[in-house]
Amino acid sequence: MKKTTIAGLIGLLFTTPLIAAETSINAKDVIVTASRTPQQKENVIADVTVINQEEIERAGQSTLTELLQRQPGVEISSNGGAGSNSTVMLRGASANQTVILIDGVRVNSITAGTTYLGNITPSQIERIEILRGPASTLYGQDAVGGVIHIFTKQINGQPRFNAAIGYGSYNTRTAEAGLGGSYNGLNYSFNASSKDTDGFSALKTNTGVQADKDGYRNLSASGRIFYNVTDRNQIGIQFFNSTGKVNFDGSSSFNSFDKINQSSFSIFSKNQINDIWSSDLTLSKGIDKYEDYYSSASDPSEIKSKQNQYSWQNNFKVNLGTFTVALDRLEQKLNSTYDYTNLSRDSNGYFLGYLTDIGAHSIQANLRLEDSTQYGKHSTGSVGYGYQLNDEWRATASYGTAFKAPTFNDVYAPAGWGANINLKPEESESIEASLRFKNKTSQASITVYDNKVTNLILSNGAAWPNSMMVNIGKAQLKGATLFASTAIESWLLDGSVDFQSAENSLSGNTLPFRADTHGSLHLSKSWENWNLSSEVVGASARYNNAANTQKMAGYSILNFVVDYKINKDWSAQSRVNNILDKDYALSLDWTGTPYNTPGANVFFSLRYSPSF
C-alpha cells in the first residue's frame, strides 16, 4: 500500500466532520471475552472489536478469514480459495499464538497449534469478539497475540424460522436455515448450512492436474437447548459441527484433497447461588479431524485432535467490584497414522480475577497458574486501568504476560521431524495504552503496544537428520492501531489502519506474512429499503519466509454490496468482491509459487426472515 494511500486513509479517519446522525453508533454491546464476565463495551479496558450479525450477513459469501481481514490488528494468509488452509495473526503474533474459541471451546489442531478457519463458515456465526493483546491469564496457553471468540447463531424469544439461498461466481451455491425460540422456560435454537463451489486453481500453475479447479463443499450445523429450572438456575447443551472437503494442488499425478471435521459439544449449568455469588460449570469437548488424501483416494494420512475441557467459574459481585475464581482443566489427546512419541497431555489452570468501575476509574487485575504434565508450572498475570477524562474521552493502559505451549509437533513428532521433548514454553511481556473518543454519532481510538516474546521455538538450522526445534528465538511485536467511525445523516464511515514492526530480534528479519502497514475503510449509505456500501482492504509488502527472500507485493482490493429490503420478511443482496480484479497473493508454496486469490466475482442471495 502506498504511503499516499495510508495518509489519505488517516485523513478520512480523523478529519471527517462529526455531524449529527439519524442513527447513532451503538456502544452498548456487552463484551464477555475481555474479562470472562459480561461488561458494557464502554467499560472494557482491553482492545476489543465486535463483529455483529449485520456485518456478517453483509459479508455475503465471504470466508471467515476474509471477514476477519477487515478488522483492526488482523492479518491473514491463505493457501487458495474457499475451504483452503488459512491462518490469522493478531498484532503480529503467529497464528499458533492466538486462541480461537467456538462458543468458549477450543477446536484446534494440537499438532500444529492452529485452527482450520477455512472450514468455519460465516453462515453459522452470530457474533465474533476479537480480544487483542496477551490473554493467557484469562484463557491459558497460547493466547500471546489475543483471542478470537466465535459465537454460533441463536434465536431467542417468540418461535421463528429463517432461511437463505445464494448463488455466485465459481458456481458457488449456498443454503442455510434456522429455527428457534422460547417456550415455558425452554429455549432452543438450531441452524444448518451448506456451501458448494467449483473454486479455482489453488496455485498459479498451468501444468498437469494442478491446473484444474480446486473446489470445496461444506455441511455445518449448530444448536443450543437450555432450560430455566428457576429464575436463578439454568442448564443446557450446545453443539457445533462443520464437515468439509477441499481440493488442493499437491501431487502432480493425483487430484489431491483434504477432509476436515471440526466439532464441539458442551453441557453447562449456570446458577445464581445468592445475591452476590454466581457459579457456571461447563464440560466441553472439541475435536479437529484432518484427513489428507495427497496421492490416493484410499490411503489417507490422519490427525485427530481431541480436547476435553472443564471449567468451573465463580463470580462474587460485591461493593468493591467483581471477584472471579475459576478452575480450568484441559485434556489433550491425539490419534494419528503418524508415529508420535506421546499421544496426550493435561493441564490445570487456576484463575483469580478482579474487575471494578469506581466513578471515572476502571480497574482489572488477573492472576493465573497453569500446571501441565508436559511443561510443568507456569504463571501469568495482567493489570489494566482506565480513566474517563470527560464525557467523550477515555484513556487506558495495561500490562500483561502470556505464554505459548510447545505443540505436539514440537515435542512429540515422529523421529526425523526435529521434535525436542525439552522445549520450554514461549513467553511474552506486553504493555499497551490507548486514547478513545466517543459521542452519540462518532468514535475513534489510537492504541499503541509493545510485546516482547522470548524462548521463541525455532529450528536450530542444522541439516536433516540433525535439525531440531530449540528455544533460541526472540521477537518484538510493536505498533499502533488507529480506528474511527462516524455517522453523517444516512451515511456511515468507518475504518482502521495498523502500523507495526514484527521482527525476529536475533536476525533482524521481519516475521513472515506481516505487513508494516495494513488497514480497511468502509463507507455505506442507507435510504428507504436500500443500503449501499463499499470497502477497501489493503496491506503493504510482506515476506513469505523467515529468511525474507520471498517477497509478496502490497495490495488493495475494492468490494461493493447492495442490500434491498423487499418487504418485512424478504431481503436480497448482491455483493461484488475485488471489483478491480486485483491480482495479489497472501501466501506462496515451498517453491515460491503464489497461491491464487479470488478475482473479480459476484454473489447474489435471498433471505427470508419473517417478523412477528
C-alpha positions as a printed NumPy array, in Angstrom:
array([[  0.   ,   0.   ,   0.   ],
       [  1.431,   3.363,  -0.998],
       [  2.246,   5.975,   1.623],
       [ -0.184,   8.373,  -0.049],
       [ -2.959,   5.803,   0.328],
       [ -2.251,   5.417,   4.044],
       [ -2.07 ,   9.155,   4.556],
       [ -5.375,   9.554,   2.8  ],
       [ -6.922,   6.84 ,   4.943],
       [ -5.756,   8.55 ,   8.135],
       [ -7.146,  11.809,   6.85 ],
       [-10.522,  10.237,   6.238],
       [-10.482,   8.677,   9.69 ],
       [ -9.719,  11.787,  11.671],
       [-10.831,  14.808,   9.649],
       [-14.397,  13.753,   8.807],
       [-16.819,  16.266,  10.39 ],
       [-18.84 ,  14.897,  13.287],
       [-22.369,  15.749,  12.151],
       [-25.479,  14.614,  13.987],
       [-26.937,  11.41 ,  12.557],
       [-30.361,   9.842,  12.485],
       [-28.902,   6.546,  13.753],
       [-26.263,   6.783,  16.452],
       [-23.491,   4.25 ,  16.862],
       [-24.374,   1.535,  19.324],
       [-21.747,   1.416,  22.065],
       [-23.836,  -0.634,  24.499],
       [-22.73 ,  -4.073,  23.313],
       [-21.968,  -6.496,  26.101],
       [-18.456,  -7.984,  25.953],
       [-17.601, -11.248,  27.724],
       [-14.237, -12.261,  26.226],
       [-12.23 ,  -9.397,  27.755],
       [-12.736, -10.5  ,  31.373],
       [-14.78 , -13.772,  31.268],
       [-17.672, -11.783,  32.778],
       [-20.231,  -9.547,  30.992],
       [-19.141,  -5.911,  30.601],
       [-20.62 ,  -2.921,  28.839],
       [-18.403,  -2.137,  25.865],
       [-17.598,   1.372,  27.059],
       [-16.185,  -0.005,  30.344],
       [-13.807,  -2.517,  28.767],
       [-10.129,  -1.707,  29.283],
       [ -8.767,  -4.166,  26.738],
       [ -8.601,  -3.554,  22.977],
       [-11.707,  -5.372,  21.667],
       [-13.649,  -5.402,  18.394],
       [-17.122,  -6.898,  17.945],
       [-18.352,  -8.195,  14.575],
       [-22.14 ,  -8.257,  14.793],
       [-24.783, -10.187,  12.855],
       [-25.479,  -7.331,  10.444],
       [-21.828,  -7.131,   9.374],
       [-21.617, -10.913,   8.98 ],
       [-24.716, -11.033,   6.765],
       [-23.435,  -8.132,   4.676],
       [-20.226, -10.095,   4.084],
       [-22.217, -12.299,   1.684],
       [-20.255, -15.352,   0.557],
       [-17.01 , -14.117,   2.116],
       [-14.96 , -16.628,   4.063],
       [-14.302, -16.257,   7.781],
       [-10.705, -15.19 ,   7.15 ],
       [-11.849, -12.514,   4.693],
       [-14.31 , -11.259,   7.299],
       [-11.563, -11.11 ,   9.926],
       [ -9.154,  -9.476,   7.472],
       [-11.235,  -6.284,   7.595],
       [-10.78 ,  -5.865,  11.363],
       [ -8.141,  -3.78 ,  13.204],
       [ -4.935,  -5.597,  14.087],
       [ -5.74 ,  -8.664,  11.968],
       [ -3.693, -10.131,   9.103],
       [ -4.341, -13.338,   7.185],
       [ -2.601, -15.857,   4.95 ],
       [ -4.406, -18.308,   2.683],
       [ -3.39 , -21.295,   0.557],
       [ -6.046, -20.868,  -2.119],
       [ -9.778, -20.301,  -2.301],
       [-12.737, -21.263,  -0.14 ],
       [-12.008, -24.081,   2.313],
       [ -8.24 , -23.853,   1.939],
       [ -5.91 , -23.725,   4.903],
       [ -5.943, -20.145,   6.188],
       [ -4.452, -18.528,   9.267],
       [ -4.954, -15.336,  11.232],
       [ -2.338, -13.25 ,  13.017],
       [ -3.194, -10.695,  15.71 ],
       [ -0.866,  -7.746,  16.285],
       [  1.977,  -9.538,  14.532],
       [  1.775, -12.687,  16.661],
       [  1.952, -16.068,  14.929],
       [ -1.229, -17.995,  14.12 ],
       [ -0.443, -20.546,  16.838],
       [ -0.052, -17.702,  19.344],
       [ -3.743, -16.819,  19.062],
       [ -6.533, -18.771,  20.758],
       [ -9.657, -19.448,  18.676],
       [-12.802, -20.314,  20.66 ],
       [-16.15 , -21.521,  19.326],
       [-18.799, -20.922,  21.99 ],
       [-15.995, -20.98 ,  24.566],
       [-14.485, -24.266,  23.304],
       [-11.038, -24.834,  21.793],
       [-11.422, -26.567,  18.419],
       [ -7.911, -26.63 ,  17.005],
       [ -5.14 , -28.951,  15.889],
       [ -2.904, -29.805,  18.848],
       [ -0.144, -30.858,  16.428],
       [  0.094, -27.559,  14.517],
       [ -1.4  , -25.367,  17.238],
       [ -3.719, -23.597,  14.788],
       [ -7.422, -23.666,  13.956],
       [ -8.539, -24.571,  10.423],
       [-10.503, -21.361,   9.866],
       [-11.193, -22.145,   6.195],
       [-13.711, -24.779,   7.272],
       [-15.758, -22.484,   9.555],
       [-18.444, -20.745,   7.52 ],
       [-19.871, -17.322,   8.481],
       [-23.387, -18.711,   7.935],
       [-23.103, -20.417,  11.345],
       [-21.878, -17.326,  13.2  ],
       [-23.934, -14.875,  15.25 ],
       [-21.129, -12.725,  16.582],
       [-17.345, -12.535,  16.913],
       [-15.365, -10.855,  19.685],
       [-11.699, -10.127,  18.952],
       [ -9.54 ,  -9.505,  22.021],
       [ -6.141,  -8.097,  21.074],
       [ -3.232,  -8.397,  23.485],
       [ -1.925, -11.038,  25.923],
       [ -4.743, -13.177,  27.343],
       [ -3.08 , -16.293,  28.771],
       [ -4.084, -15.16 ,  32.249],
       [ -7.722, -15.44 ,  31.164],
       [ -7.606, -18.415,  28.827],
       [ -4.37 , -20.292,  29.428],
       [ -1.709, -21.373,  26.975],
       [ -1.189, -19.858,  23.506],
       [ -3.011, -16.505,  23.941],
       [  0.077, -14.35 ,  23.191],
       [ -1.496, -12.249,  20.427],
       [ -5.032, -12.455,  21.75 ],
       [ -8.305, -14.37 ,  21.45 ],
       [-10.88 , -14.666,  18.676],
       [-14.17 , -15.839,  20.191],
       [-16.806, -17.093,  17.728],
       [-20.414, -17.345,  18.917],
       [-22.748, -19.526,  16.842],
       [-26.23 , -18.364,  15.91 ],
       [-29.018, -18.208,  18.485],
       [-32.72 , -17.49 ,  18.086],
       [-34.489, -16.225,  21.205],
       [-37.99 , -15.071,  22.075],
       [-41.069, -16.   ,  20.087],
       [-40.531, -19.137,  17.92 ],
       [-39.36 , -18.22 ,  14.459],
       [-37.802, -19.582,  11.291],
       [-35.355, -18.121,   8.794],
       [-33.715, -19.291,   5.592],
       [-31.416, -18.038,   2.834],
       [-30.064, -19.202,  -0.521],
       [-27.299, -17.798,  -2.681],
       [-25.508, -18.216,  -5.993],
       [-22.426, -16.585,  -7.472],
       [-19.156, -16.769,  -9.345],
       [-17.152, -20.02 ,  -9.459],
       [-20.538, -21.802,  -9.449],
       [-20.853, -21.097,  -5.725],
       [-24.096, -22.283,  -4.129],
       [-25.157, -21.735,  -0.531],
       [-28.19 , -22.56 ,   1.561],
       [-28.978, -22.091,   5.223],
       [-31.914, -22.371,   7.612],
       [-32.543, -21.75 ,  11.292],
       [-35.29 , -22.467,  13.781],
       [-35.592, -21.406,  17.392],
       [-37.463, -19.69 ,  20.142],
       [-38.579, -19.914,  23.761],
       [-41.472, -21.69 ,  25.438],
       [-42.218, -22.076,  29.169],
       [-38.584, -21.668,  30.211],
       [-37.244, -23.852,  27.402],
       [-35.03 , -22.077,  24.854],
       [-33.923, -23.808,  21.658],
       [-32.034, -22.844,  18.536],
       [-30.881, -24.94 ,  15.541],
       [-29.068, -23.844,  12.406],
       [-27.86 , -25.744,   9.334],
       [-25.973, -24.573,   6.251],
       [-24.285, -25.846,   3.116],
       [-21.752, -24.412,   0.69 ],
       [-20.564, -25.87 ,  -2.611],
       [-18.191, -24.139,  -5.014],
       [-16.159, -25.202,  -8.046],
       [-13.496, -22.714,  -6.963],
       [-10.317, -22.001,  -8.894],
       [ -6.841, -23.496,  -9.053],
       [ -5.194, -23.151,  -5.652],
       [ -1.766, -22.461,  -7.206],
       [ -0.894, -20.151, -10.067],
       [  0.14 , -23.021, -12.337],
       [ -0.966, -24.29 , -15.74 ],
       [  0.529, -27.789, -15.814],
       [ -0.972, -31.23 , -15.262],
       [ -3.668, -31.896, -12.703],
       [ -2.611, -28.791, -10.791],
       [ -4.186, -26.607, -13.467],
       [ -7.693, -27.781, -12.549],
       [-10.246, -26.035, -10.389],
       [ -9.952, -26.815,  -6.677],
       [-13.478, -26.96 ,  -5.322],
       [-14.864, -27.037,  -1.814],
       [-18.03 , -28.271,  -0.194],
       [-19.202, -27.907,   3.386],
       [-22.068, -29.007,   5.595],
       [-22.417, -27.36 ,   9.006],
       [-24.862, -27.408,  11.889],
       [-25.083, -25.856,  15.333],
       [-27.625, -25.76 ,  18.1  ],
       [-28.373, -24.972,  21.691],
       [-31.046, -26.061,  24.155],
       [-31.253, -24.63 ,  27.645],
       [-33.899, -24.73 ,  30.318],
       [-34.539, -22.205,  33.063],
       [-35.154, -24.503,  36.022],
       [-35.867, -21.421,  38.114],
       [-35.251, -17.734,  37.583],
       [-31.79 , -18.292,  39.133],
       [-30.796, -21.672,  37.664],
       [-30.245, -22.743,  34.059],
       [-28.976, -25.956,  32.465],
       [-28.281, -26.641,  28.825],
       [-26.327, -28.213,  25.982],
       [-24.861, -26.805,  22.801],
       [-23.077, -28.244,  19.768],
       [-21.27 , -27.247,  16.594],
       [-20.181, -29.394,  13.655],
       [-18.553, -28.471,  10.36 ],
       [-17.501, -31.047,   7.746],
       [-15.674, -30.034,   4.606],
       [-13.841, -31.425,   1.604],
       [-11.366, -29.227,  -0.264],
       [ -9.194, -29.982,  -3.277],
       [ -5.681, -28.599,  -3.418],
       [ -2.64 , -28.625,  -5.706],
       [ -0.345, -31.239,  -4.163],
       [  0.51 , -34.356,  -6.143],
       [  1.496, -33.934,  -9.792],
       [ -0.431, -37.094, -10.774],
       [ -3.468, -37.126,  -8.456],
       [ -6.185, -34.593,  -7.718],
       [ -5.28 , -34.176,  -4.033],
       [ -7.92 , -33.328,  -1.454],
       [ -8.411, -32.972,   2.292],
       [-11.349, -33.801,   4.53 ],
       [-11.763, -31.644,   7.619],
       [-14.148, -32.053,  10.511],
       [-14.45 , -29.668,  13.451],
       [-16.95 , -30.208,  16.222],
       [-17.667, -29.144,  19.769],
       [-20.129, -30.238,  22.403],
       [-20.843, -28.647,  25.778],
       [-23.028, -29.276,  28.809],
       [-23.434, -26.304,  31.13 ],
       [-25.114, -25.224,  34.337],
       [-25.487, -21.557,  35.3  ],
       [-26.567, -20.872,  38.869],
       [-27.177, -17.702,  40.858],
       [-26.391, -19.07 ,  44.317],
       [-27.365, -15.859,  46.126],
       [-27.382, -12.125,  45.534],
       [-23.592, -11.901,  45.242],
       [-22.457, -15.373,  44.114],
       [-22.974, -16.88 ,  40.647],
       [-21.499, -20.187,  39.538],
       [-21.001, -21.534,  35.981],
       [-19.986, -25.16 ,  35.385],
       [-19.161, -26.27 ,  31.83 ],
       [-17.971, -29.616,  30.425],
       [-16.864, -29.48 ,  26.779],
       [-15.158, -31.474,  24.068],
       [-13.518, -30.035,  20.962],
       [-12.482, -32.225,  18.014],
       [-10.377, -31.389,  14.976],
       [-10.019, -34.211,  12.448],
       [ -7.836, -33.807,   9.37 ],
       [ -7.547, -36.447,   6.613],
       [ -5.011, -35.833,   3.841],
       [ -5.578, -37.623,   0.515],
       [ -2.386, -36.463,  -1.165],
       [ -1.723, -39.254,  -3.673],
       [ -4.555, -41.762,  -3.221],
       [ -8.281, -41.785,  -2.524],
       [ -7.97 , -44.91 ,  -0.352],
       [ -4.9  , -44.34 ,   1.819],
       [ -5.152, -41.038,   3.717],
       [ -2.921, -39.789,   6.498],
       [ -4.94 , -38.734,   9.523],
       [ -4.503, -36.474,  12.527],
       [ -7.316, -36.227,  15.055],
       [ -7.084, -33.801,  17.972],
       [ -9.437, -34.263,  20.926],
       [ -9.612, -31.738,  23.753],
       [-11.719, -32.325,  26.848],
       [-12.288, -29.019,  28.634],
       [-13.75 , -28.434,  32.089],
       [-14.423, -25.04 ,  33.637],
       [-15.91 , -24.083,  36.984],
       [-16.172, -20.307,  37.294],
       [-17.469, -18.451,  40.343],
       [-18.207, -14.715,  40.296],
       [-18.654, -12.746,  43.52 ],
       [-20.186,  -9.32 ,  42.95 ],
       [-19.751,  -7.05 ,  45.984],
       [-19.481,  -3.308,  46.606],
       [-15.746,  -3.365,  45.856],
       [-16.282,  -4.941,  42.42 ],
       [-16.463,  -8.42 ,  40.932],
       [-14.081, -11.155,  42.073],
       [-13.746, -14.224,  39.842],
       [-12.314, -17.571,  40.908],
       [-12.093, -20.32 ,  38.277],
       [-10.656, -23.773,  37.758],
       [ -9.986, -24.827,  34.149],
       [ -8.807, -28.251,  33.05 ],
       [ -7.611, -29.131,  29.536],
       [ -7.045, -32.741,  28.449],
       [ -5.428, -33.05 ,  25.01 ],
       [ -5.375, -36.394,  23.193],
       [ -4.106, -37.334,  19.74 ],
       [ -4.988, -40.099,  17.264],
       [ -2.821, -40.269,  14.152],
       [ -1.485, -42.521,  11.421],
       [  1.89 , -40.916,  12.173],
       [  4.044, -42.381,  14.941],
       [  4.041, -39.65 ,  17.602],
       [  6.086, -40.488,  20.707],
       [  3.322, -39.363,  23.096],
       [ -0.394, -39.022,  22.467],
       [ -1.68 , -36.984,  25.425],
       [ -1.017, -34.253,  27.943],
       [ -3.136, -32.488,  30.552],
       [ -3.065, -29.121,  32.276],
       [ -4.913, -27.458,  35.145],
       [ -5.426, -23.713,  35.283],
       [ -6.171, -21.765,  38.469],
       [ -7.543, -18.283,  37.793],
       [ -8.225, -15.284,  40.032],
       [ -9.668, -12.094,  38.591],
       [-10.852,  -8.693,  39.823],
       [-12.913,  -6.121,  37.95 ],
       [-14.408,  -2.844,  39.123],
       [-15.681,   0.546,  37.981],
       [-15.443,   3.315,  40.582],
       [-16.621,   6.634,  39.276],
       [-14.36 ,   7.567,  36.388],
       [-11.913,   4.753,  37.211],
       [-11.874,   1.185,  35.868],
       [ -9.523,  -1.499,  37.19 ],
       [ -8.902,  -5.059,  36.047],
       [ -6.355,  -7.459,  37.553],
       [ -5.822, -11.165,  36.843],
       [ -3.534, -13.957,  38.031],
       [ -3.236, -17.494,  36.707],
       [ -1.201, -20.608,  37.466],
       [ -1.047, -23.277,  34.78 ],
       [  0.189, -26.763,  35.729],
       [  0.922, -29.129,  32.825],
       [  2.055, -32.738,  32.682],
       [  4.376, -31.731,  29.811],
       [  5.881, -28.315,  30.587],
       [  5.269, -28.021,  34.343],
       [  4.015, -24.947,  36.194],
       [  3.7  , -21.577,  34.509],
       [  2.262, -18.362,  35.961],
       [  0.934, -15.285,  34.159],
       [ -0.617, -12.013,  35.247],
       [ -2.137,  -8.817,  33.927],
       [ -3.33 ,  -5.465,  35.206],
       [ -5.275,  -2.744,  33.419],
       [ -6.503,   0.745,  34.274],
       [ -8.982,   3.031,  32.544],
       [ -9.864,   6.653,  33.306],
       [-12.838,   8.583,  31.929],
       [-11.346,  12.022,  31.252],
       [-14.758,  13.543,  30.44 ],
       [-17.998,  12.53 ,  28.741],
       [-16.234,  11.872,  25.439],
       [-12.61 ,  10.927,  26.142],
       [-11.166,   7.875,  27.912],
       [ -7.584,   6.705,  28.463],
       [ -6.461,   3.162,  29.271],
       [ -3.193,   1.366,  29.974],
       [ -2.362,  -2.253,  30.695],
       [  0.457,  -4.712,  31.274],
       [  0.339,  -8.467,  30.83 ],
       [  2.327, -11.643,  30.406],
       [  1.432, -14.671,  28.295],
       [  2.885, -17.94 ,  27.044],
       [  2.554, -20.446,  24.221],
       [  2.964, -24.127,  24.978],
       [  5.046, -26.222,  22.556],
       [  2.802, -28.065,  20.103],
       [  2.705, -31.845,  19.763],
       [  4.751, -31.409,  16.564],
       [  7.372, -29.518,  18.561],
       [  7.789, -32.107,  21.334],
       [  6.23 , -35.429,  20.275],
       [  6.557, -35.626,  16.468],
       [  7.878, -38.823,  14.809],
       [ 11.61 , -39.425,  14.531],
       [ 13.269, -37.249,  11.93 ],
       [ 10.801, -34.36 ,  12.315],
       [ 13.036, -32.449,  14.749],
       [ 10.916, -32.774,  17.908],
       [ 12.521, -31.816,  21.229],
       [ 10.942, -33.071,  24.462],
       [ 12.915, -30.497,  26.496],
       [ 11.359, -27.403,  24.923],
       [ 10.115, -24.666,  27.235],
       [  7.016, -22.549,  26.526],
       [  7.428, -19.311,  24.627],
       [  6.911, -16.316,  26.922],
       [  5.775, -12.767,  26.279],
       [  5.646,  -9.492,  28.181],
       [  3.459,  -6.73 ,  26.802],
       [  2.458,  -3.153,  27.547],
       [ -0.162,  -1.05 ,  25.762],
       [ -2.006,   2.239,  26.063],
       [ -4.966,   3.763,  24.287],
       [ -6.863,   7.012,  23.948],
       [-10.541,   6.696,  22.966],
       [-13.174,   9.179,  21.868],
       [-16.945,   8.555,  21.707],
       [-20.054,  10.671,  21.374],
       [-23.558,   9.953,  20.069],
       [-22.513,   9.734,  16.43 ],
       [-18.777,   9.057,  16.318],
       [-15.958,   7.181,  17.92 ],
       [-12.206,   6.974,  17.419],
       [ -9.213,   5.438,  19.137],
       [ -5.476,   5.031,  18.961],
       [ -3.782,   2.097,  20.678],
       [ -0.031,   1.591,  20.934],
       [  1.579,  -1.652,  22.1  ],
       [  4.935,  -3.344,  22.614],
       [  5.076,  -7.13 ,  23.035],
       [  8.405,  -8.891,  23.612],
       [  8.48 , -12.667,  23.045],
       [ 11.312, -14.829,  24.382],
       [ 12.126, -18.563,  24.213],
       [ 10.807, -18.472,  20.64 ],
       [ 10.678, -22.017,  19.269],
       [ 12.657, -22.264,  16.035],
       [ 14.683, -24.864,  14.158],
       [ 18.37 , -24.971,  15.04 ],
       [ 19.133, -24.617,  11.329],
       [ 21.061, -27.883,  11.03 ],
       [ 20.599, -30.154,   8.039],
       [ 18.486, -33.281,   8.349],
       [ 18.761, -35.549,  10.329],
       [ 20.382, -33.182,  12.861],
       [ 17.721, -30.477,  12.675],
       [ 15.799, -29.905,  15.909],
       [ 13.339, -27.432,  17.394],
       [ 15.004, -25.317,  20.11 ],
       [ 14.278, -22.256,  22.272],
       [ 16.649, -19.824,  20.585],
       [ 14.469, -17.059,  19.248],
       [ 13.285, -13.636,  20.356],
       [ 10.716, -11.409,  18.708],
       [  9.427,  -7.897,  19.265],
       [  5.917,  -7.018,  18.16 ],
       [  5.179,  -3.324,  18.408],
       [  2.877,  -0.931,  16.665],
       [ -0.13 ,   1.348,  16.673],
       [ -3.761,   0.778,  15.689],
       [ -5.95 ,   3.717,  14.642],
       [ -9.705,   3.327,  14.333],
       [-12.564,   5.746,  13.698],
       [-16.25 ,   5.654,  12.828],
       [-18.775,   8.394,  12.235],
       [-22.407,   8.613,  11.147],
       [-23.39 ,  11.559,   8.951],
       [-27.151,  11.597,   8.468],
       [-27.752,   8.43 ,   6.392],
       [-24.029,   7.823,   5.795],
       [-21.697,   5.684,   7.883],
       [-17.929,   5.851,   7.514],
       [-15.518,   3.688,   9.474],
       [-12.016,   2.343,   9.057],
       [ -8.767,   1.373,  10.707],
       [ -5.081,   1.366,   9.929],
       [ -2.248,  -0.534,  11.631],
       [  1.401,   0.451,  11.672],
       [  3.562,  -2.333,  13.048],
       [  7.026,  -3.783,  13.353],
       [  7.096,  -7.552,  13.85 ],
       [ 10.638,  -8.821,  13.677],
       [ 12.948, -11.571,  14.813],
       [ 15.114,  -9.764,  17.375],
       [ 18.138, -12.002,  16.696],
       [ 18.223, -11.88 ,  12.891],
       [ 16.504,  -8.535,  12.421],
       [ 14.236, -10.079,   9.773],
       [ 10.548,  -9.325,   9.522],
       [  8.358, -12.221,  10.608],
       [  6.571, -13.989,   7.722],
       [  3.227, -12.619,   6.43 ],
       [  3.461,  -9.404,   8.495],
       [  2.99 ,  -6.092,   6.718],
       [  4.39 ,  -2.829,   8.03 ],
       [  1.028,  -1.231,   7.249],
       [ -2.428,  -2.684,   6.723],
       [ -5.961,  -1.361,   7.045],
       [ -9.51 ,  -1.116,   5.752],
       [-12.094,   1.569,   5.012],
       [-15.867,   1.157,   4.814],
       [-18.472,   3.632,   3.552],
       [-22.223,   2.959,   3.443],
       [-25.445,   4.858,   2.787],
       [-28.987,   3.848,   3.697],
       [-32.287,   5.217,   2.386],
       [-35.789,   3.759,   2.309],
       [-35.334,  -0.004,   1.668],
       [-31.802,   0.246,   0.284],
       [-28.315,   0.054,   1.753],
       [-25.231,   0.552,  -0.402],
       [-21.75 ,   0.014,   0.949],
       [-18.208,  -0.147,  -0.301],
       [-14.993,  -1.235,   1.367],
       [-11.289,  -1.126,   0.663],
       [ -8.906,  -3.632,   2.268],
       [ -5.15 ,  -3.392,   1.803],
       [ -1.679,  -4.159,   3.094],
       [  1.885,  -3.248,   2.258],
       [  4.509,  -5.787,   1.147],
       [  5.09 ,  -8.929,   3.212],
       [  7.633, -11.745,   3.23 ],
       [  6.565, -15.363,   2.816],
       [  9.533, -16.868,   4.69 ],
       [ 11.654, -16.245,   7.771],
       [ 14.783, -15.55 ,   5.682],
       [ 12.966, -12.661,   3.945],
       [ 13.959, -13.935,   0.485],
       [ 10.39 , -14.405,  -0.823],
       [  8.568, -11.101,  -1.023],
       [  4.868, -10.6  ,  -1.743],
       [  3.806,  -7.225,  -3.133],
       [  1.369,  -4.969,  -1.335],
       [ -2.23 ,  -4.891,  -2.447],
       [ -5.586,  -3.163,  -2.045],
       [ -8.951,  -4.584,  -3.081],
       [-12.311,  -2.883,  -3.515],
       [-15.633,  -4.562,  -2.688],
       [-19.204,  -3.337,  -3.136],
       [-22.5  ,  -4.509,  -1.583],
       [-26.159,  -3.679,  -2.31 ],
       [-28.863,  -4.722,   0.164],
       [-32.557,  -4.356,  -0.612],
       [-35.427,  -4.921,   1.831],
       [-38.178,  -6.35 ,  -0.367],
       [-40.74 ,  -6.335,   2.436],
       [-40.829,  -7.008,   6.149],
       [-39.959, -10.726,   5.616],
       [-37.778, -10.821,   2.498],
       [-34.448,  -9.204,   1.616],
       [-31.986,  -9.534,  -1.241],
       [-28.283,  -8.837,  -1.523],
       [-25.703,  -8.507,  -4.247],
       [-22.022,  -8.425,  -3.393],
       [-19.153,  -7.764,  -5.799],
       [-15.693,  -8.593,  -4.475],
       [-12.383,  -7.377,  -5.88 ],
       [-14.146,  -5.147,  -8.399],
       [-10.864,  -4.033,  -9.99 ],
       [ -9.769,  -7.686, -10.415],
       [ -6.58 ,  -7.133,  -8.435],
       [ -4.009,  -9.917,  -8.841],
       [ -2.342, -10.446,  -5.449],
       [ -1.013, -13.191,  -3.187],
       [ -1.49 , -13.963,   0.509],
       [  0.912, -16.918,   0.572],
       [  3.48 , -18.814,  -1.54 ],
       [  4.189, -22.54 ,  -1.622],
       [  7.6  , -24.065,  -0.819],
       [  8.803, -23.447,  -4.408],
       [  7.842, -19.784,  -4.263],
       [  4.759, -20.233,  -6.469],
       [  1.911, -17.926,  -5.355],
       [ -1.388, -19.312,  -4.185],
       [ -4.315, -17.865,  -6.109],
       [ -6.789, -15.413,  -4.608],
       [-10.284, -14.637,  -5.92 ],
       [-10.505, -12.348,  -8.921],
       [-13.487, -10.1  ,  -9.565],
       [-16.54 , -12.074,  -8.508],
       [-20.21 , -11.547,  -7.708],
       [-22.666, -13.252,  -5.387],
       [-26.442, -12.931,  -5.062],
       [-28.512, -14.046,  -2.072],
       [-32.137, -14.062,  -0.992],
       [-33.092, -14.173,   2.684],
       [-36.397, -14.976,   4.357],
       [-36.7  , -13.859,   7.975],
       [-40.331, -13.41 ,   8.978],
       [-41.095, -10.858,  11.651],
       [-43.734, -11.471,  14.321]])
